[in-house]
Coordinates of C-alpha atoms and ligand atoms in Angstrom, one line a residue:
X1 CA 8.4 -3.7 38.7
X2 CA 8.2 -4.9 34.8
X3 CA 8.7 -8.3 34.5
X4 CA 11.9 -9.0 32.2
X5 CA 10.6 -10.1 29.2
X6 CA 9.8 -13.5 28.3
X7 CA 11.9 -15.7 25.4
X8 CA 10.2 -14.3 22.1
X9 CA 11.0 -14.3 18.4
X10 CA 9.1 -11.1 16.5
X11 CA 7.8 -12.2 13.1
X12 CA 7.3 -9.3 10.7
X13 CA 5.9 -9.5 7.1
X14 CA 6.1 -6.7 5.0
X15 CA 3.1 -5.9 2.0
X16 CA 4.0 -3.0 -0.1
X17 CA 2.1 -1.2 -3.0
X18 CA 4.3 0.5 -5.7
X19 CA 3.4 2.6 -7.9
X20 CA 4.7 1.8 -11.6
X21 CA 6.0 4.6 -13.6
X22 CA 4.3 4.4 -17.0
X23 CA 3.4 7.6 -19.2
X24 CA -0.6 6.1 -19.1
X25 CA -2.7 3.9 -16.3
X26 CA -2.9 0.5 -16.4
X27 CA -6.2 -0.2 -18.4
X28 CA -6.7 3.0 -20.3
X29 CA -5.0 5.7 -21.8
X30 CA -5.2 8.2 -19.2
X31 CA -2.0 10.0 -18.5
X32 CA -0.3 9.3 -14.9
X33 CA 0.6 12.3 -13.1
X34 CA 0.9 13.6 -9.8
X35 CA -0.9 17.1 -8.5
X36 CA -3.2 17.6 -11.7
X37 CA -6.6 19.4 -10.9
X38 CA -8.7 17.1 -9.7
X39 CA -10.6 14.6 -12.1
X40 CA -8.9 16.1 -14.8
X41 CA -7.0 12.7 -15.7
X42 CA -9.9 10.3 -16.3
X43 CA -12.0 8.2 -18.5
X44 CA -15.2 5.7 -18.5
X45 CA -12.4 3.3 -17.9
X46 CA -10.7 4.2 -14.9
X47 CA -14.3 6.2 -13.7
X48 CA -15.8 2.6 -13.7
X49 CA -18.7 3.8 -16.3
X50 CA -21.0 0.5 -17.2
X51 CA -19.7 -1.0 -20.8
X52 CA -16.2 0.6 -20.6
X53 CA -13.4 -2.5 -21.4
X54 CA -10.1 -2.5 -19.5
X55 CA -7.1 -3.2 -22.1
X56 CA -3.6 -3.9 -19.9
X57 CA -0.8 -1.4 -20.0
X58 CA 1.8 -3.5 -21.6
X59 CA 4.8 -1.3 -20.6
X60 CA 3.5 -1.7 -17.0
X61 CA 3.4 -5.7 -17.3
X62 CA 7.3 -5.4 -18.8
X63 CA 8.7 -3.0 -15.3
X64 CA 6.3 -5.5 -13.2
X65 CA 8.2 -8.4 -14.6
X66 CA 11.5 -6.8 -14.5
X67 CA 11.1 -5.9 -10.5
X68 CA 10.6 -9.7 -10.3
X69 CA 12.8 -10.7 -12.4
X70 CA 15.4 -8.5 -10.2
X71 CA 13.9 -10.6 -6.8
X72 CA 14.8 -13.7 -8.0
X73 CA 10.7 -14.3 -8.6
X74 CA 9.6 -17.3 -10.3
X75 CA 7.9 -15.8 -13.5
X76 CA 4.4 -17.3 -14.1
X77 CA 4.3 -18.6 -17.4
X78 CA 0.2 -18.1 -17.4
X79 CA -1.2 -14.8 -15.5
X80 CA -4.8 -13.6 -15.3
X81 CA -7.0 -10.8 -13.5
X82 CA -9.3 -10.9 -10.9
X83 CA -12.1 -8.4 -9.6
X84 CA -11.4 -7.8 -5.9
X85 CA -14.7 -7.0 -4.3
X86 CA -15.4 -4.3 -2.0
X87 CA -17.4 -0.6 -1.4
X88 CA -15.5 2.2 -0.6
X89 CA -16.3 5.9 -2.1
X90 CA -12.8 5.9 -3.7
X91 CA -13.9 2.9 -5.8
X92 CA -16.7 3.6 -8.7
X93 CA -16.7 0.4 -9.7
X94 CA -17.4 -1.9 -6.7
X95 CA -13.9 -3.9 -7.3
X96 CA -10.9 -3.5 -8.0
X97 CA -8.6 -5.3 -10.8
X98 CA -5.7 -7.4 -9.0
X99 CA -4.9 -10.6 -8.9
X100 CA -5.4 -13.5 -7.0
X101 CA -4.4 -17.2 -7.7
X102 CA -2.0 -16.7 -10.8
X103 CA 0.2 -13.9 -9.8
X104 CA 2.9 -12.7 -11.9
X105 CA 5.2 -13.8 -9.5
X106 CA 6.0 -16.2 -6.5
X107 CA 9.3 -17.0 -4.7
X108 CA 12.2 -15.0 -4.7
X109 CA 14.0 -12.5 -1.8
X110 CA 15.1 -9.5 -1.0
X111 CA 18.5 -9.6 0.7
X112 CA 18.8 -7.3 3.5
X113 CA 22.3 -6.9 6.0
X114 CA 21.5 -7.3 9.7
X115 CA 22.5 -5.0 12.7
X116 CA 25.2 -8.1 13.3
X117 CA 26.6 -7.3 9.5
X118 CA 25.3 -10.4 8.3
X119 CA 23.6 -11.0 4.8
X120 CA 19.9 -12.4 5.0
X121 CA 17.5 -13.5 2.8
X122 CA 13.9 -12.5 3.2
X123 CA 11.6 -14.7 1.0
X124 CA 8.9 -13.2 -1.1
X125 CA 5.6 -15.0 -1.2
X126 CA 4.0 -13.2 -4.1
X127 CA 4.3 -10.1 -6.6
X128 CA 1.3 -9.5 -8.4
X129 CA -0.2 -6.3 -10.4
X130 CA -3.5 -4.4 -9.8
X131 CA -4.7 -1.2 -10.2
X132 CA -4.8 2.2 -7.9
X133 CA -8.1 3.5 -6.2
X134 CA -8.6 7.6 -6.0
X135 CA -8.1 9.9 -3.2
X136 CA -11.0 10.9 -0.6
X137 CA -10.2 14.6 0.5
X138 CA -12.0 15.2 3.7
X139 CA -12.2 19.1 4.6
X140 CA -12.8 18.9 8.4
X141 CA -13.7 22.7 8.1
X142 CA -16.8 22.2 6.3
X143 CA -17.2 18.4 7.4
X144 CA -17.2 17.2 3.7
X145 CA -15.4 15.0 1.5
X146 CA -14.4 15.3 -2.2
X147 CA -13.2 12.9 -4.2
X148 CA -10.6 13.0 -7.0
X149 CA -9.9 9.8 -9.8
X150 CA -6.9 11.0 -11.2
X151 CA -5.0 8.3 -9.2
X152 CA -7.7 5.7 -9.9
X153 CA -6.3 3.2 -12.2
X154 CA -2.6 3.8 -11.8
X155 CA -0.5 0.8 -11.9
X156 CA 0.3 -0.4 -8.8
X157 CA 2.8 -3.7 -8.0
X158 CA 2.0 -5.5 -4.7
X159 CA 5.3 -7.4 -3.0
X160 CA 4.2 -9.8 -0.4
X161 CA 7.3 -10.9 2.1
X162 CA 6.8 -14.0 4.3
X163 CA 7.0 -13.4 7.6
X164 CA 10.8 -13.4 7.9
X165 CA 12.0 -9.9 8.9
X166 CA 13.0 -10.2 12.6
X167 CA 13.2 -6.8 14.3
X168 CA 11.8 -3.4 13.6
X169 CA 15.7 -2.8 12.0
X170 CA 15.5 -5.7 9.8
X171 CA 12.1 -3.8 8.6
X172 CA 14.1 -0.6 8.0
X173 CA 16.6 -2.7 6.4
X174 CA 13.9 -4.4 4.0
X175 CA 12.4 -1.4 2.8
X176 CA 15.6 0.5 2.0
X177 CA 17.0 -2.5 -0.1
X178 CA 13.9 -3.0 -1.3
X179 CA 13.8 0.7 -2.5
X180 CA 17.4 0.5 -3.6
X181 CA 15.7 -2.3 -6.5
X182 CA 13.3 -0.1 -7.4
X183 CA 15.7 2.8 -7.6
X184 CA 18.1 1.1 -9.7
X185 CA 15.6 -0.3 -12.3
X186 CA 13.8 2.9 -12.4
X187 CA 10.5 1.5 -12.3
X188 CA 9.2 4.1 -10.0
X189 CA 10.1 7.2 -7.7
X190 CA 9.3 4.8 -4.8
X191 CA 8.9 7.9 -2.5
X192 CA 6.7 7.1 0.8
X193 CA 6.2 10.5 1.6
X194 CA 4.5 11.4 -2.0
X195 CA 2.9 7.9 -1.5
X196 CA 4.1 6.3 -4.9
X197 CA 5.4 3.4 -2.0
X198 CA 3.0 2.5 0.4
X199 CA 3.5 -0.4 2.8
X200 CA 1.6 -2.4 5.6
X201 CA 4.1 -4.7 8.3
X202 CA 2.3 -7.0 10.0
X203 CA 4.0 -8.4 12.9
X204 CA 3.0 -11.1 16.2
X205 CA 5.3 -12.7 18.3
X206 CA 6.1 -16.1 19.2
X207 CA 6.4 -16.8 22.9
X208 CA 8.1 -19.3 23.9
X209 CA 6.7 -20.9 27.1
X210 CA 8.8 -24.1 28.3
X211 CA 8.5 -25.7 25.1
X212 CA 5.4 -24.6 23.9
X213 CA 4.8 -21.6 21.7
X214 CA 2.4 -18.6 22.6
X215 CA 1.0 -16.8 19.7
X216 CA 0.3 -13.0 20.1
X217 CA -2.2 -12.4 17.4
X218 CA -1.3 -11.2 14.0
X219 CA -1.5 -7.1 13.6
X220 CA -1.3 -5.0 10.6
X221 CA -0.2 -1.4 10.6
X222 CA -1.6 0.8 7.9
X223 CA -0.7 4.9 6.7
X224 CA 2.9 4.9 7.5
X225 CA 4.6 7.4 5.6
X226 CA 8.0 7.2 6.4
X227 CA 10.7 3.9 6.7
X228 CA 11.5 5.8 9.7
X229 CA 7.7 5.5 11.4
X230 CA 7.5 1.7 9.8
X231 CA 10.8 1.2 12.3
X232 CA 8.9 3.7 15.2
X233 CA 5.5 1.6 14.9
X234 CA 7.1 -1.7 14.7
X235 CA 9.0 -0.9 18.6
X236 CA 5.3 0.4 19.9
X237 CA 3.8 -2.8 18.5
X238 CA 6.3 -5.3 20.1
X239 CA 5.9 -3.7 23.4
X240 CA 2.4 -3.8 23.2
X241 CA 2.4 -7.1 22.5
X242 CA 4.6 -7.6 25.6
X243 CA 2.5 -5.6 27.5
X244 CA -0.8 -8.0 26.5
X245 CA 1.1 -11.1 27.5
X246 CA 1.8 -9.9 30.9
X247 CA -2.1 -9.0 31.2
X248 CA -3.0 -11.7 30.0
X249 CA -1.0 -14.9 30.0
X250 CA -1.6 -17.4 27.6
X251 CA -4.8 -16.2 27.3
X252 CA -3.4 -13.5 24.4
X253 CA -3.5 -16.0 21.8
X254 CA -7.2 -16.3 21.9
X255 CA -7.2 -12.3 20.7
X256 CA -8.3 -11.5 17.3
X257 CA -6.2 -10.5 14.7
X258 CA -6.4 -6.7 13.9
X259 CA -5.5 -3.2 11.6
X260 CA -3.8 -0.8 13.3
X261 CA -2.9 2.9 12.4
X262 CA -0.3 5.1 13.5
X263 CA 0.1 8.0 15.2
X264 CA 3.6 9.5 15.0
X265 CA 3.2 12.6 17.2
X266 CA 1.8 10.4 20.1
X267 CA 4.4 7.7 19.1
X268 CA 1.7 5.3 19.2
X269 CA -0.9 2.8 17.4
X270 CA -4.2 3.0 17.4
X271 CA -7.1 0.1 16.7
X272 CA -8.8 0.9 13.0
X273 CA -11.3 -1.1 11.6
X274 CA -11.3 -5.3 11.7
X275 CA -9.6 -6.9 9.1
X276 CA -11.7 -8.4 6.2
X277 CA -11.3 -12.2 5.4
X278 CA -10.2 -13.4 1.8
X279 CA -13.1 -14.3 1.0
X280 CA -15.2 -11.3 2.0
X281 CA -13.8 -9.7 -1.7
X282 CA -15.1 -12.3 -3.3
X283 CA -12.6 -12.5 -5.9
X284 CA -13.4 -14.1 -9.4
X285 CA -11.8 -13.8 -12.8
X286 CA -11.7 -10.2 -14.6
X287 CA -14.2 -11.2 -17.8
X288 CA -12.8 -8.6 -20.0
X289 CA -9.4 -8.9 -19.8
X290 CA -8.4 -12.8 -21.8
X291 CA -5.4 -14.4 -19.8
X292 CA -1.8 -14.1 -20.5
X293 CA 0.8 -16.0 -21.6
X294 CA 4.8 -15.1 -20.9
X295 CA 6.8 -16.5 -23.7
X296 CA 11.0 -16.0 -23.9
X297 CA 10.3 -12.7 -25.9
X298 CA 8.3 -10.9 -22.7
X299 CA 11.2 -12.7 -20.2
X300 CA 14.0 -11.6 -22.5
X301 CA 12.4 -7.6 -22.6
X302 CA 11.8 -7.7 -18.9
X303 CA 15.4 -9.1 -18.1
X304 CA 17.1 -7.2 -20.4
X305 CA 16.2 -4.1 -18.0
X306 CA 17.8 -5.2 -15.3
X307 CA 20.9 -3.4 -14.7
X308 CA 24.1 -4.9 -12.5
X309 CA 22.0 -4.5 -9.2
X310 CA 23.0 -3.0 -5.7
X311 CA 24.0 -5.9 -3.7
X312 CA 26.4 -7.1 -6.6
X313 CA 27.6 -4.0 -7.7
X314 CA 28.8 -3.2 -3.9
X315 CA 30.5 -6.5 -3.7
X316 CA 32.3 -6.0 -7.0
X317 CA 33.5 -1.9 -5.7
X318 CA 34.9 -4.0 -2.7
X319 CA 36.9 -6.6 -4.4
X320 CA 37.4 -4.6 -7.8
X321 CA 38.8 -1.0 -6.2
X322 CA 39.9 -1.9 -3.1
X323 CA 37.0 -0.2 -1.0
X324 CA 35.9 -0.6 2.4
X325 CA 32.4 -2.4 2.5
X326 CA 31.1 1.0 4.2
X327 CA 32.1 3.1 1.3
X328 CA 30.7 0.3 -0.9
X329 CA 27.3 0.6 0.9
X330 CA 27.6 4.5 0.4
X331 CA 28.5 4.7 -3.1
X332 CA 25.6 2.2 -4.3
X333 CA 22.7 3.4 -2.6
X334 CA 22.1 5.7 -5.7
X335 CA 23.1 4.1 -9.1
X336 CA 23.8 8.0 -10.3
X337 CA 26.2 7.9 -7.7
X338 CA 27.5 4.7 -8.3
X339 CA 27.7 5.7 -12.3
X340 CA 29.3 8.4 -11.5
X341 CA 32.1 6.7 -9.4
X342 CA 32.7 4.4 -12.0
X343 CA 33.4 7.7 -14.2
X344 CA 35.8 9.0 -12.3
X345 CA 37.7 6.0 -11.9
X346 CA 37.6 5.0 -15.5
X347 CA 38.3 8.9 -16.1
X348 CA 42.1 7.8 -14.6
X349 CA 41.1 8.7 -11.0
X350 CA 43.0 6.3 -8.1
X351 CA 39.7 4.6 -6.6
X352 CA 40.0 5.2 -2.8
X353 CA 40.7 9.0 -3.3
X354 CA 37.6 9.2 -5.6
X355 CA 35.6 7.5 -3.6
X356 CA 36.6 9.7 -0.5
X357 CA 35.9 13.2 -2.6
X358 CA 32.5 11.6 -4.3
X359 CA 31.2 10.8 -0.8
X360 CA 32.5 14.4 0.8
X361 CA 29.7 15.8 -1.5
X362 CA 29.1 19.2 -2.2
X363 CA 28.3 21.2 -4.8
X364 CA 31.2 22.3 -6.1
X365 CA 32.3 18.4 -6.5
X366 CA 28.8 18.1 -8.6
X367 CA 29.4 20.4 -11.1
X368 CA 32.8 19.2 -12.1
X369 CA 32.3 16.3 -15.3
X370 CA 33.9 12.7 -14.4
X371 CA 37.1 14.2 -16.8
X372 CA 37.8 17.1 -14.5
X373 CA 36.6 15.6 -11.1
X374 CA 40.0 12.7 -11.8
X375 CA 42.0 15.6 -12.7
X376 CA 41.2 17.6 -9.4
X377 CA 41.5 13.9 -7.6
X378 CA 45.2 13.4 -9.0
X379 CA 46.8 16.7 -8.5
X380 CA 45.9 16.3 -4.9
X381 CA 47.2 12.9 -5.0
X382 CA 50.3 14.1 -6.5
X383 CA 51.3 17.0 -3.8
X384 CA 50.4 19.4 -6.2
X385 CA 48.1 21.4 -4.0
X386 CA 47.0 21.2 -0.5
X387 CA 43.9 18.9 0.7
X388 CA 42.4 21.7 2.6
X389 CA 43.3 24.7 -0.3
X390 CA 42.4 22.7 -2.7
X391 CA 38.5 21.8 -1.1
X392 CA 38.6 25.3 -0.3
X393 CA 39.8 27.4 -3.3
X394 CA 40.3 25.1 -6.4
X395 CA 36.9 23.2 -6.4
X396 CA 35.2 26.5 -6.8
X397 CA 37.5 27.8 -9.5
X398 CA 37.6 24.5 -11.1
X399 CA 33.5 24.4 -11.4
X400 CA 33.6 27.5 -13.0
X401 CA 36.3 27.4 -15.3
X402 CA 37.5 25.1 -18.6
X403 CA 41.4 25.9 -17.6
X404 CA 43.2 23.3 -17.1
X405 CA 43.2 22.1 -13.0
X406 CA 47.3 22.9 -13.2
X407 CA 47.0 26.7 -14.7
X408 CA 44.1 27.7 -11.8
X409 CA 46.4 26.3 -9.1
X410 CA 49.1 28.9 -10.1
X411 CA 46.8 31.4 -10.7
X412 CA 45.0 30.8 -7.3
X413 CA 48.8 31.0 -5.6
X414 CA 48.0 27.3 -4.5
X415 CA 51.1 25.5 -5.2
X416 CA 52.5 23.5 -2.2
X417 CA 55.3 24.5 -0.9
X418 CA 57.8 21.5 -2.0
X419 CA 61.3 23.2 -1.8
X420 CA 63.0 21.5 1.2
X421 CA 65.2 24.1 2.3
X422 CA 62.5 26.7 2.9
X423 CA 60.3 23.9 5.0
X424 CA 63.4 23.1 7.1
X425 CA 63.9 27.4 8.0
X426 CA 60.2 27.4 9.0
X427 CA 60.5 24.4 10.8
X428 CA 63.7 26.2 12.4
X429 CA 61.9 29.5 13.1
X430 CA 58.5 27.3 15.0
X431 CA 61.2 25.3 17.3
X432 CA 62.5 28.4 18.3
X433 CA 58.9 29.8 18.7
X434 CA 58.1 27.0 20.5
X435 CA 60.4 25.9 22.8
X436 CA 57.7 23.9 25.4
X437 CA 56.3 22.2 22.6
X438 CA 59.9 21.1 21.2
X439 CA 60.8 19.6 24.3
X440 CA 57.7 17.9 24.8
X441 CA 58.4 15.9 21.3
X442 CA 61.4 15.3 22.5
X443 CA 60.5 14.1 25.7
X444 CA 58.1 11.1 23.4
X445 CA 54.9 13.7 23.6
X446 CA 53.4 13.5 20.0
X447 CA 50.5 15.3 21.0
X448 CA 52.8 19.1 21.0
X449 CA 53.5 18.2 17.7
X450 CA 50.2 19.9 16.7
X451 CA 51.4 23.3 17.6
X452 CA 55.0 23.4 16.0
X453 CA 53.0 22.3 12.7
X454 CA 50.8 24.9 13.2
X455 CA 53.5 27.3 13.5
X456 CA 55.1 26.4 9.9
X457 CA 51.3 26.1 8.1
X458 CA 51.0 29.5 9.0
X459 CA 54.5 30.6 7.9
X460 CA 54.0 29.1 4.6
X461 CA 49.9 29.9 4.3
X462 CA 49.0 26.2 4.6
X463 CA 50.2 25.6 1.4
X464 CA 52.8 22.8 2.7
X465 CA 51.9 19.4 2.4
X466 CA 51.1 18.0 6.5
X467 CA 53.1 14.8 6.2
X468 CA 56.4 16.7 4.7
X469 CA 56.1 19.3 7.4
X470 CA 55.7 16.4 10.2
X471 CA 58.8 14.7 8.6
X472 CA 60.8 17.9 8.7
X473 CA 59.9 18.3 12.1
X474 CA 60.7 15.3 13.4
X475 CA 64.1 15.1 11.5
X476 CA 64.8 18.3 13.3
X477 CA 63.6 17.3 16.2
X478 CA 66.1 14.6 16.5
X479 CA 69.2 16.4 16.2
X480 CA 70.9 17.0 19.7
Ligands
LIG1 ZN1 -8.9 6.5 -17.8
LIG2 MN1 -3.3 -4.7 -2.9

């Protein structure tokens, strides 16, 4: 039998690489683009020739300083670049340009909502800028491996969390607001799948043993493609680290810390190589690249980018139209979405109702402009046409044609059914139809009421309004 598990907190940190997007690299003038013909997009710079200079990619430096900006970062006032040394066959030039004790950034959180609802602030440690390695392409047919430098030398911004996050939801929670930044200031695609976001949790756990505190050792998780597998290979991890304590008692805080990999199909992590020590890159300062200096001009350029951002703008949709925070989370996920809400509202659309149709989706309801999506929107609101007719019929029509939303309903034969004396003889004709399911209204048993207002849809070709046939019933109902 498993032991039930000891008392334990899980401490999760979260680094992630984004890639910036800027029409060139960050050092040269090399276009950035994704799926080019290999090695098509490079240059002595960003090949790492002997005697080629670096010169920064000021409109990378602006959308780096926005995205920290946006955090809540505290802007350095005096930045440089390092040379991060290390071999590998995607790197030409034996380092790479990042930065070490001057980032761009430090401080500031992203706020994430717990599984409980609650807000919480996870801390950032650093945001700094580097550059992008290439892409080894290993061909297991032949047993060789190409490489391609089109992606060498793309800007990249590295976001360092502390160790804060709390659960492997909290580290779903992270990335998605995280990406919900990015998505709003438009700095990148931040897609994990193309790789233009990549990120590494680390997580250990702290065990508490009668006062004392057992330290599982400290694992990073590399090539996880998905927020989905970051969630899956946070679970494995925690449970192996479980499993280790029960092995080994106390003893697991004498392991070493390690890099892990994951394996989705198996649903499990795997040991990769140990992880290097600071100091093995021997870091020093980048000699052709002068430091830099943020005055108000660069602060003022990089804040003016910043837009109203998620977590404010789905406060202000609660309190402002009236919406439920769950249509609020919806609604600003995507600023398009969010934009477009706005539209339709300002447009002379009642919020709630817009909200509703917006989040219903569809493509009907994308075609329509802000103008004619608050026109649909009203005349539903109004009686004019039927919920289910108009989704149905008048969406379509309405995507499709200029005419007004009023003409296509009479054309379409869509006009409710409004006159009271020919709802009250259907509503006659169903009772008599229905005699069972009369008296079991009568008798206090809403449920029948289904069928008698199924009986006078159909009479009238469902273009009746549900709550005036329901009242008409019931009125009926109630005479002796
Ligand atoms: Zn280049
Ligand atoms: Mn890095």
């Amino acid at each position: 039998m498993t032991p039930t598990p000891p008392d334990h907190r899980v401490l999760i940190g979260m680094e992630v690489h984004l890639q910036l997007r800027t029409a060139s690299k960050m050092f040269c003038g090399c276009p950035v683009r994704f799926g080019a013909p290999p090695n098509t997009l490079v240059c002595p710079v960003c090949l790492g020739l002997p005697g080629s200079l670096p010169v920064p990619n000021r409109d990378a430096i602006v959308l780096a300083l926005s995205l920290a900006t946006a955090f809540g970062c505290d802007l350095a006032e005096r930045t440089k670049f390092d040379r991060k040394h290390y071999f590998y066959p995607d790197l030409t030039k034996g380092y790479q340009i990042s930065q070490y004790d001057l980032p761009l950034a430090k401080g500031g959180a992203i706020e994430i909502v717990t599984e409980g609802g609650e807000a919480k602030r996870i801390r950032l440690r650093r945001l700094h800028i580097e550059e992008d390695v290439g892409k080894s392409l290993h061909d297991d047919a032949s047993g060789l491996s190409r490489l391609d430098f089109n992606r060498a030398g793309t800007p990249l911004v590295e976001i360092v969390s502390e160790p804060e996050i709390a659960s492997p939801e909290e580290a779903r929670a992270y990335l998605n607001a995280l990406r919900a930044v990015v998505q709003y200031l438009d700095v990148s695609d931040g897609n994990m799948q193309e790789g233009n976001l990549r990120c590494e949790p680390n997580v250990n756990l702290h065990i508490d043993r009668g006062g004392r505190t057992i330290k599982t050792p400290i694992i990073e998780v590399k090539n996880l493609n998905s927020v989905r597998n970051v969630e899956r290979a946070m679970q494995q991890e925690i449970e192996r680290h479980l499993e280790l304590w029960r092995t080994l008692g106390d003893r697991v805080a004498d392991l070493p810390r390690g890099t892990r990999g994951f394996d989705d199909v198996r649903d499990t992590t795997f040991e990769l190589r140990e992880k290097e020590e600071a100091h093995d890159y021997r870091y020093f300062p980048e000699p052709d690249i002068p430091p830099i200096t943020f005055g108000a001009t660069w602060r003022a350029e990089a804040g003016a980018r910043v837009p109203e951002l998620p977590d404010a703008r789905r406060r202000r949709f609660s309190t402002a139209y009236g919406l439920t925070a769950y249509d609020a989370d919806l609604l600003c996920r995507e600023r398009a979405t969010a934009d477009r809400f706005e539209a339709v509202v300002a447009a002379g659309a009642p919020p709630k109702p817009a909200a509703n149709w917006l989040l219903a989706g569809g493509a009907d309801i994308a075609r329509l402009s802000p103008a004619r999506l608050a026109e649909f929107v009203n005349l539903v609101e109004q009686g004019r046409v039927a919920r289910q007719a108009a989704a149905r019929d008048l969406l379509p029509r309405m995507a499709e044609s200029d005419s007004p939303a009023a003409e296509l309903i009479a054309e379409l034969g869509l006009a409710q059914v409004e006159d009271a004396s020919l709802l009250r003889e259907a509503a006659r004709r169903a009772i008599a139809a229905e005699p069972q399911a009369a008296r079991d209204v009568r008798d206090g048993k809403q449920k029948a009421l289904g069928a008698l207002m199924g009986h006078v849809m159909r009479q009238t070709g469902g273009k009746a309004s549900p709550q005036a046939v329901r009242s008409v019933l019931l009125d009926l109902l109630k005479e002796p």
